[in-house]
PDB file of N, CA and C in Angstrom:
ATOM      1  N   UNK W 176     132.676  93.810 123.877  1.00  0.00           N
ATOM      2  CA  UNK W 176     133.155  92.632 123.179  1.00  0.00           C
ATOM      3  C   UNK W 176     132.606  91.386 123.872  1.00  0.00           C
ATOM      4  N   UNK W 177     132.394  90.458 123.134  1.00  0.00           N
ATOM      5  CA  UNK W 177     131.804  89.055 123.797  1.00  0.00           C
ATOM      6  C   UNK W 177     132.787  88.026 124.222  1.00  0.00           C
ATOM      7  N   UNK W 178     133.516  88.436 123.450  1.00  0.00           N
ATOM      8  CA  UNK W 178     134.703  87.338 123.800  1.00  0.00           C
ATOM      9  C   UNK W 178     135.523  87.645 124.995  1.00  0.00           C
ATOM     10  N   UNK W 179     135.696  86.646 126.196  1.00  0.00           N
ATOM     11  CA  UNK W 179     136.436  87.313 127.776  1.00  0.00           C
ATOM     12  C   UNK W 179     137.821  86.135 127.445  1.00  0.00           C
ATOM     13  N   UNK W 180     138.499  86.529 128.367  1.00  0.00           N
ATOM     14  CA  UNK W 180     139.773  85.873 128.775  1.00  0.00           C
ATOM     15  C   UNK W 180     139.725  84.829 130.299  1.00  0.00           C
ATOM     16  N   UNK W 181     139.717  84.207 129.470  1.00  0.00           N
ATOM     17  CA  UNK W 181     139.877  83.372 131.392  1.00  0.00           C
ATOM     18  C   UNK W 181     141.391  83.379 131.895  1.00  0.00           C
ATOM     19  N   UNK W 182     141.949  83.852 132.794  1.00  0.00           N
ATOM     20  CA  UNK W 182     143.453  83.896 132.689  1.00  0.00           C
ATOM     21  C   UNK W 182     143.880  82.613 133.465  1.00  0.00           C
ATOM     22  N   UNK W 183     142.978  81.971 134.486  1.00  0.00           N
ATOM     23  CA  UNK W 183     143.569  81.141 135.044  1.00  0.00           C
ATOM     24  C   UNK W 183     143.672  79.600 134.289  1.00  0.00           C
ATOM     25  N   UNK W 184     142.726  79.338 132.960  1.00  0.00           N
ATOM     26  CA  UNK W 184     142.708  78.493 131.985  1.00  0.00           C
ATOM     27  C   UNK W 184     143.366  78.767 130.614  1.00  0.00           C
ATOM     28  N   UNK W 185     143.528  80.095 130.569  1.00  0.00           N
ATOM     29  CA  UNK W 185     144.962  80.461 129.534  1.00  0.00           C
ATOM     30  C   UNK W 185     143.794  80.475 128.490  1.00  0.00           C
ATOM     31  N   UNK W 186     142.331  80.478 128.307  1.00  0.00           N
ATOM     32  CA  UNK W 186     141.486  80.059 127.444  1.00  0.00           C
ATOM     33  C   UNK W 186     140.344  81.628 126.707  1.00  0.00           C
ATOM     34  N   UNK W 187     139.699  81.120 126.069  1.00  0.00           N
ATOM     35  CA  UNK W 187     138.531  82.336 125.659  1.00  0.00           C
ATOM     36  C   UNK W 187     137.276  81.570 125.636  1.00  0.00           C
ATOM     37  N   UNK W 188     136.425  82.699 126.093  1.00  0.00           N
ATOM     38  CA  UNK W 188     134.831  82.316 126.206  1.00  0.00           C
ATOM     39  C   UNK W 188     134.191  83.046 125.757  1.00  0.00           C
ATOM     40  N   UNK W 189     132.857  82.643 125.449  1.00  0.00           N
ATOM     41  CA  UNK W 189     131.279  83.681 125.447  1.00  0.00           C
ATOM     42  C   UNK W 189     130.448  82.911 126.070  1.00  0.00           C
ATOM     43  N   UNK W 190     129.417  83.537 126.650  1.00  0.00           N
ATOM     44  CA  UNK W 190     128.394  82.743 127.117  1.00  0.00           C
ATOM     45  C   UNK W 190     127.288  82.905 126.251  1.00  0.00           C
ATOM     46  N   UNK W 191     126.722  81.469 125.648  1.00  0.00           N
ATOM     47  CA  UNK W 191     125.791  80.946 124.739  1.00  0.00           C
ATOM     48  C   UNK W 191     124.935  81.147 125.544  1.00  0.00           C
ATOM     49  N   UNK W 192     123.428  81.274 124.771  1.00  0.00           N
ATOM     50  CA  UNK W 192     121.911  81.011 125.449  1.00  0.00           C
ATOM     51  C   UNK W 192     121.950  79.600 125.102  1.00  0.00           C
ATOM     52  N   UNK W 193     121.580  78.809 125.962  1.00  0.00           N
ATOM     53  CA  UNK W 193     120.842  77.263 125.893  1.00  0.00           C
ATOM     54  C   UNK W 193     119.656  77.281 126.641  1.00  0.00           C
ATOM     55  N   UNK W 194     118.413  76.797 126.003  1.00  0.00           N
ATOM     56  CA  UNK W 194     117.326  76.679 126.971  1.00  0.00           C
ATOM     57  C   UNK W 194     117.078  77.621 128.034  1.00  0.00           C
ATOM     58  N   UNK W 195     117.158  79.061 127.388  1.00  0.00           N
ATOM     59  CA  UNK W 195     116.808  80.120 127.887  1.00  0.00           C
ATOM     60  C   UNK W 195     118.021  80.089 129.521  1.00  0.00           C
ATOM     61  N   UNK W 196     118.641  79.670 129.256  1.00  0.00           N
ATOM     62  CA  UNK W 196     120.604  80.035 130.050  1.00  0.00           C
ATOM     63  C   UNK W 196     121.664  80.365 129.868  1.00  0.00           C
ATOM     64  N   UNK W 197     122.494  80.791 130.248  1.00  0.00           N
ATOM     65  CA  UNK W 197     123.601  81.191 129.977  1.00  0.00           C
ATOM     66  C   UNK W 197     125.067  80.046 130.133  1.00  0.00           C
ATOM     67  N   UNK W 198     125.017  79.789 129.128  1.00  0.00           N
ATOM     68  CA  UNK W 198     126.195  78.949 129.411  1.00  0.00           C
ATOM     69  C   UNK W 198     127.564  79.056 128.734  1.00  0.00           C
ATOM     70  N   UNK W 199     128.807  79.296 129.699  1.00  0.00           N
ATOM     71  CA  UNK W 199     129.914  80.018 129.371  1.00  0.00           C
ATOM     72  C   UNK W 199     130.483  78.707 128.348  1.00  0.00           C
ATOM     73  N   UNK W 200     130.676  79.005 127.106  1.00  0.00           N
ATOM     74  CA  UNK W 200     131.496  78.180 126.338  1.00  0.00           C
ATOM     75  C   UNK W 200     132.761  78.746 125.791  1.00  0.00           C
ATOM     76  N   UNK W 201     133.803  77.830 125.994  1.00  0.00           N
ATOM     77  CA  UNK W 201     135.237  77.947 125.030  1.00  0.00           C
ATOM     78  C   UNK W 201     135.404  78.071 124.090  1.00  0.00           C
ATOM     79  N   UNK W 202     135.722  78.888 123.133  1.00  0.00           N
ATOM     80  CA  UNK W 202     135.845  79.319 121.946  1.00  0.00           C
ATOM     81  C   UNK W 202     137.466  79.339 121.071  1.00  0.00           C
ATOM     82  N   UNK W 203     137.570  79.433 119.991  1.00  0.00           N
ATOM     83  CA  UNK W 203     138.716  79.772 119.579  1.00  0.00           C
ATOM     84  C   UNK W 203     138.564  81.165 118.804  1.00  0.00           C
ATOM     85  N   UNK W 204     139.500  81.944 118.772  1.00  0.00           N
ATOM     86  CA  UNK W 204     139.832  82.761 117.586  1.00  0.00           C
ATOM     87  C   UNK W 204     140.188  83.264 116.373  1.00  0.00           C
ATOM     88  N   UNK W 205     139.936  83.775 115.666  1.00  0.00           N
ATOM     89  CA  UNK W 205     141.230  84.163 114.538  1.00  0.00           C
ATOM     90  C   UNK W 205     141.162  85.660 114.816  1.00  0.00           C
ATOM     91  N   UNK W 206     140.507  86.223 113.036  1.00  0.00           N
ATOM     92  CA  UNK W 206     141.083  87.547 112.897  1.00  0.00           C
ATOM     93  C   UNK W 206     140.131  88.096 113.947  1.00  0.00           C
ATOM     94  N   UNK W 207     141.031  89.476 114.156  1.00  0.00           N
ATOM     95  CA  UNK W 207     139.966  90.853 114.762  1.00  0.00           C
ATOM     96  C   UNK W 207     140.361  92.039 114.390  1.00  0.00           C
ATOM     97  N   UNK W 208     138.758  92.868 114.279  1.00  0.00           N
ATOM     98  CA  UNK W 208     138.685  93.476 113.404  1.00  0.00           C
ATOM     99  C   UNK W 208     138.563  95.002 114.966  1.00  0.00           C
ATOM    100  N   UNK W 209     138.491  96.236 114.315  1.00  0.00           N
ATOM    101  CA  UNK W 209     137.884  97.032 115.192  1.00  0.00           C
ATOM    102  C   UNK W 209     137.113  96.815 116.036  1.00  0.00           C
ATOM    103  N   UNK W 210     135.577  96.362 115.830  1.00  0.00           N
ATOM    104  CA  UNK W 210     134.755  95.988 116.762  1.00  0.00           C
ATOM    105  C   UNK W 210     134.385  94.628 116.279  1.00  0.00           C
ATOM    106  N   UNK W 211     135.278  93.407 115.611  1.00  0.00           N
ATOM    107  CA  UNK W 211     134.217  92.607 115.340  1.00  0.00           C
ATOM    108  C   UNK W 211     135.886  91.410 115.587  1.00  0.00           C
ATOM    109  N   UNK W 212     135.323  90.432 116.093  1.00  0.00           N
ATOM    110  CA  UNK W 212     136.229  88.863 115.905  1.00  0.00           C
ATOM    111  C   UNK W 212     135.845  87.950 115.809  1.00  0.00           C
ATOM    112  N   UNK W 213     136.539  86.970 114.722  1.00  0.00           N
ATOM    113  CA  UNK W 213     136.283  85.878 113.960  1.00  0.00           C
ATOM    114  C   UNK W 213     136.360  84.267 115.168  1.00  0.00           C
ATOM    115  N   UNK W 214     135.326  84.055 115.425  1.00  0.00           N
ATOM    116  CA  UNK W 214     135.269  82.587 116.221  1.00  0.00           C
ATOM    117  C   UNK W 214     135.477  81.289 115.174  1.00  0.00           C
ATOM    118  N   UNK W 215     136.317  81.070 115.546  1.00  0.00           N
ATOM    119  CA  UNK W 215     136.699  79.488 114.752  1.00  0.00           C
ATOM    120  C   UNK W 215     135.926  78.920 114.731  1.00  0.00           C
ATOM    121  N   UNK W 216     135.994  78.221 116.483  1.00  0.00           N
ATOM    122  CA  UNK W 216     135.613  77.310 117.381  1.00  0.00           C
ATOM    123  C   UNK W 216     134.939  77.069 118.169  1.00  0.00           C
ATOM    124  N   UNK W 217     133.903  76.653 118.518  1.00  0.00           N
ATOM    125  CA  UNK W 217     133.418  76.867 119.739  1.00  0.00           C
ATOM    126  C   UNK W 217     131.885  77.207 119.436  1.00  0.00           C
ATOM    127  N   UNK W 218     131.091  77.875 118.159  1.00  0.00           N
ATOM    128  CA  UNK W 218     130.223  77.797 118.381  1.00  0.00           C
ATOM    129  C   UNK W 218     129.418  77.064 117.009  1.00  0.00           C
ATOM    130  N   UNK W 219     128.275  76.964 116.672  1.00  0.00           N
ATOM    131  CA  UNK W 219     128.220  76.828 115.247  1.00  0.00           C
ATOM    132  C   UNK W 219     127.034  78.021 114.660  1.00  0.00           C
ATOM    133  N   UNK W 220     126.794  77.826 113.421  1.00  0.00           N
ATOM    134  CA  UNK W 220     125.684  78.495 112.956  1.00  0.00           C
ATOM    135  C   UNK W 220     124.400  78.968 113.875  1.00  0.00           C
ATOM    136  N   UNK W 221     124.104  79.710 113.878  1.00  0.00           N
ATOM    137  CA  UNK W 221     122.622  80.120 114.743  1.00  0.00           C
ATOM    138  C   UNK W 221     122.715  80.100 116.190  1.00  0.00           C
ATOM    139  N   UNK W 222     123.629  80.087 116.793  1.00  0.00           N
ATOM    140  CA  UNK W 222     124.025  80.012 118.184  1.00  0.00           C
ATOM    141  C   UNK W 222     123.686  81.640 118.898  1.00  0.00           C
ATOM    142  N   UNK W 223     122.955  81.813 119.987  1.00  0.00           N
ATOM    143  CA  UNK W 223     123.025  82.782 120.370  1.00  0.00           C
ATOM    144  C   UNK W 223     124.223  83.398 121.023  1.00  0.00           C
ATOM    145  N   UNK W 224     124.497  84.401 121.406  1.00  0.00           N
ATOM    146  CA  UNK W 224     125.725  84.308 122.329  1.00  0.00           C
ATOM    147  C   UNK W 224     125.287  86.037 122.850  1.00  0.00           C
ATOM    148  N   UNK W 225     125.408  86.391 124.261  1.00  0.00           N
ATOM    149  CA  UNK W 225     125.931  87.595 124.865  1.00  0.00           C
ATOM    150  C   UNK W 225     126.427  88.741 124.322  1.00  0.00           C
ATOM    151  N   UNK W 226     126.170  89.828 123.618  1.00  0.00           N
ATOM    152  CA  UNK W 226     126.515  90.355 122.803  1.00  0.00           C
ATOM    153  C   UNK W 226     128.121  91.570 123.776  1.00  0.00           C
ATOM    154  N   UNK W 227     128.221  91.538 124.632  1.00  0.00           N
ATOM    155  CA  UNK W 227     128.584  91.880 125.739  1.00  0.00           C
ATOM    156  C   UNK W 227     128.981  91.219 126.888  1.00  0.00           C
ATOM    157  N   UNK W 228     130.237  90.658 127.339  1.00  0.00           N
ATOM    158  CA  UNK W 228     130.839  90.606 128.737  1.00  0.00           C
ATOM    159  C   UNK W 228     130.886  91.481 129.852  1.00  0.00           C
ATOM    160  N   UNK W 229     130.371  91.228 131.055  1.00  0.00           N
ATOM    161  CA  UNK W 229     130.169  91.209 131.957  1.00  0.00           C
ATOM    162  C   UNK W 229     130.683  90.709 133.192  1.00  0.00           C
ATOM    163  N   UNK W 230     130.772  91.244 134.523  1.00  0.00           N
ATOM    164  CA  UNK W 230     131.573  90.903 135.744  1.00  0.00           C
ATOM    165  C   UNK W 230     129.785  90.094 136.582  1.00  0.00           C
ATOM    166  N   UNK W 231     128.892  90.482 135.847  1.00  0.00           N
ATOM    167  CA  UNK W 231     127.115  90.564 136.054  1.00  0.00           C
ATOM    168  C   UNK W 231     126.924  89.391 135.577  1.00  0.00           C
ATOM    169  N   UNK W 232     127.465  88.802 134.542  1.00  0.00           N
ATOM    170  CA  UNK W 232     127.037  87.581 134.184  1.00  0.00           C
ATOM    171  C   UNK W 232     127.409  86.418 134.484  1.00  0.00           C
ATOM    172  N   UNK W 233     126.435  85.408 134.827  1.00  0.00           N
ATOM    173  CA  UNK W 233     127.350  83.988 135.617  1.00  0.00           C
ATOM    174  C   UNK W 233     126.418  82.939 135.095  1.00  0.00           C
ATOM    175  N   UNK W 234     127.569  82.327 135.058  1.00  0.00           N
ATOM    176  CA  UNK W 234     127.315  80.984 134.233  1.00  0.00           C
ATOM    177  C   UNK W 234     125.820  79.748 134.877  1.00  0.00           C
ATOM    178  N   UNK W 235     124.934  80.140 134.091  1.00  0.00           N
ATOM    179  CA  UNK W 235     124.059  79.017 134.604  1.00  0.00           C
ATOM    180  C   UNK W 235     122.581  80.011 134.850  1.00  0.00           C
ATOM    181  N   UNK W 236     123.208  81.368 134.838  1.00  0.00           N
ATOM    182  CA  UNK W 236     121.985  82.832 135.147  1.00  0.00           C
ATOM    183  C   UNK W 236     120.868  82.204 133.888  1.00  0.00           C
ATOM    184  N   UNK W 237     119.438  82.647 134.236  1.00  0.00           N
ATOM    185  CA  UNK W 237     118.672  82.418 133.088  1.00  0.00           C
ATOM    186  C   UNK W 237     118.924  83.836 132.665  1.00  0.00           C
ATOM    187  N   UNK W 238     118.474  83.465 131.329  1.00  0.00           N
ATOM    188  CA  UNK W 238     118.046  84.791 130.083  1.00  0.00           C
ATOM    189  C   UNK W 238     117.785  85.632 130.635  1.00  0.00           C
ATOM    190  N   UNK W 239     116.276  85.196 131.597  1.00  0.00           N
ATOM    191  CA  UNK W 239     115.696  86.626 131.596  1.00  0.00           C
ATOM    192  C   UNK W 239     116.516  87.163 133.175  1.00  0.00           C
ATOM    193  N   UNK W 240     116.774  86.547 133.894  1.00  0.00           N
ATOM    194  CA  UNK W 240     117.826  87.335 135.088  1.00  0.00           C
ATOM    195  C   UNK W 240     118.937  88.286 134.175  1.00  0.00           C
ATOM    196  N   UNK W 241     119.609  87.916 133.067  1.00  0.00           N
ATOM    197  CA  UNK W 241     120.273  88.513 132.399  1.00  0.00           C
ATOM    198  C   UNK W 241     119.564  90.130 131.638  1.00  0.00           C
ATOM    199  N   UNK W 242     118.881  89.413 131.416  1.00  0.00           N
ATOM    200  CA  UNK W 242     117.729  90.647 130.661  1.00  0.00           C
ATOM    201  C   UNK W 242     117.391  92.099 131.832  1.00  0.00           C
ATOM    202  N   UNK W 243     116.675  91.458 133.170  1.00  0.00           N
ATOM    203  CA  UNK W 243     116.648  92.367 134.045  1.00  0.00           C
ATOM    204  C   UNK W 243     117.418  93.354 134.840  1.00  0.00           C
ATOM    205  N   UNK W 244     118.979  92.307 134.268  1.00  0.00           N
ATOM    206  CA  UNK W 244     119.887  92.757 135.420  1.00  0.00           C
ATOM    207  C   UNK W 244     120.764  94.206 134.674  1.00  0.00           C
ATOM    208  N   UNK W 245     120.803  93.472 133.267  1.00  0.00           N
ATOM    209  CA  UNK W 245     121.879  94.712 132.627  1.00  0.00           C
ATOM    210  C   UNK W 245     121.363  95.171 131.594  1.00  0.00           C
ATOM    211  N   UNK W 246     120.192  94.952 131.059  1.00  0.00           N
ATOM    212  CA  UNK W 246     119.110  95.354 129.473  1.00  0.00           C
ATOM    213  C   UNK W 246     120.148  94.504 128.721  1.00  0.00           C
ATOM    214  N   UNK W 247     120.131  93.066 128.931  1.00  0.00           N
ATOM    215  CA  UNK W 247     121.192  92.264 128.053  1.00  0.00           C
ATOM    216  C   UNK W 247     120.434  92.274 126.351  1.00  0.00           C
ATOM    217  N   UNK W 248     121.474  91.610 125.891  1.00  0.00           N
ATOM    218  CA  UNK W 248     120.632  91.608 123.998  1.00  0.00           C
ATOM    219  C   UNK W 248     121.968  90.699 124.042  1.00  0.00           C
ATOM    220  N   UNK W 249     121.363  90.014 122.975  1.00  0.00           N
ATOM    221  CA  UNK W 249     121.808  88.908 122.282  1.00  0.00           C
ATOM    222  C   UNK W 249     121.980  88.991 121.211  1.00  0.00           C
ATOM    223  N   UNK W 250     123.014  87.912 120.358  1.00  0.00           N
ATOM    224  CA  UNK W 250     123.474  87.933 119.206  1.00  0.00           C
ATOM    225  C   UNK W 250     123.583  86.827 118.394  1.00  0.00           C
ATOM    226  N   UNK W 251     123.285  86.585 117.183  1.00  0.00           N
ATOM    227  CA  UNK W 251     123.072  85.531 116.849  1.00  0.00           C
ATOM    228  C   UNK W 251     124.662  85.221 115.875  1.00  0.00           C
ATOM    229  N   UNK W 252     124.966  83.801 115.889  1.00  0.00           N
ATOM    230  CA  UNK W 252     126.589  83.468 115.504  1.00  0.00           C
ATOM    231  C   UNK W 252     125.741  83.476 114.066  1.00  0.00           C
ATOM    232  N   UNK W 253     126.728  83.865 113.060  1.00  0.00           N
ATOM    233  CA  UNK W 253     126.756  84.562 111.382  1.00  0.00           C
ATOM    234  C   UNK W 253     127.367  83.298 110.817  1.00  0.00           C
ATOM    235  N   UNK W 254     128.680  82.027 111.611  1.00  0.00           N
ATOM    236  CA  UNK W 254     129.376  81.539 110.956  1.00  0.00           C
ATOM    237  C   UNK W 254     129.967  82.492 109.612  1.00  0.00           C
ATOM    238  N   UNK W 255     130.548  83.502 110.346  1.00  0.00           N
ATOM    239  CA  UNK W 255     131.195  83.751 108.985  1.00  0.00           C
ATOM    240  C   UNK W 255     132.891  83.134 109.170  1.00  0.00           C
ATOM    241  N   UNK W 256     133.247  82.408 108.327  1.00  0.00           N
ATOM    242  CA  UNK W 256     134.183  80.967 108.375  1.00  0.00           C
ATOM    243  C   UNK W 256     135.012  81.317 107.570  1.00  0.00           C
ATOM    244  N   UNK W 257     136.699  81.632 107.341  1.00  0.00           N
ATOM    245  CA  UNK W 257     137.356  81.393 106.308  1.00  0.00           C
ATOM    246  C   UNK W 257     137.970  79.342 105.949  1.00  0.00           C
TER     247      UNK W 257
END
């Protein structure tokens, strides 16, 4: 799942690609499905994001450190929006 828990900010994240980086952004929620959940907030159309959370991934890692470290893959945001 992409979406993590920060417990000490009470908050939810994914980490976006920006300029070939990883950068942990705040997100909101709605529905969830078996393997799939609805982001409100937080990202927009065409946004890459981490397809997978990680204890490996840190905020600010480039792409390709990500790529080498865990065979990362990426995902592109659908905006699918109610």
């Amino acid at each position: 799942n992409a979406v993590a828990k920060d417990g000490k900010e009470n908050t939810q994240y994914v980490y976006k690609v920006e300029n070939d980086k990883l950068v942990k952004t705040t997100v909101k929620t709605g529905d969830e499905g078996d393997s799939t959940v609805e982001i409100t907030s937080g990202l927009k159309d065409g946004d890459q994001i981490i397809s997978s959370n990680s204890e490996e991934i840190k905020d600010g890692m480039t792409l390709e450190e990500f790529k080498e470290s865990s065979n990362g893959k990426t995902t592109e945001s659908k905006g699918q929006r109610k």
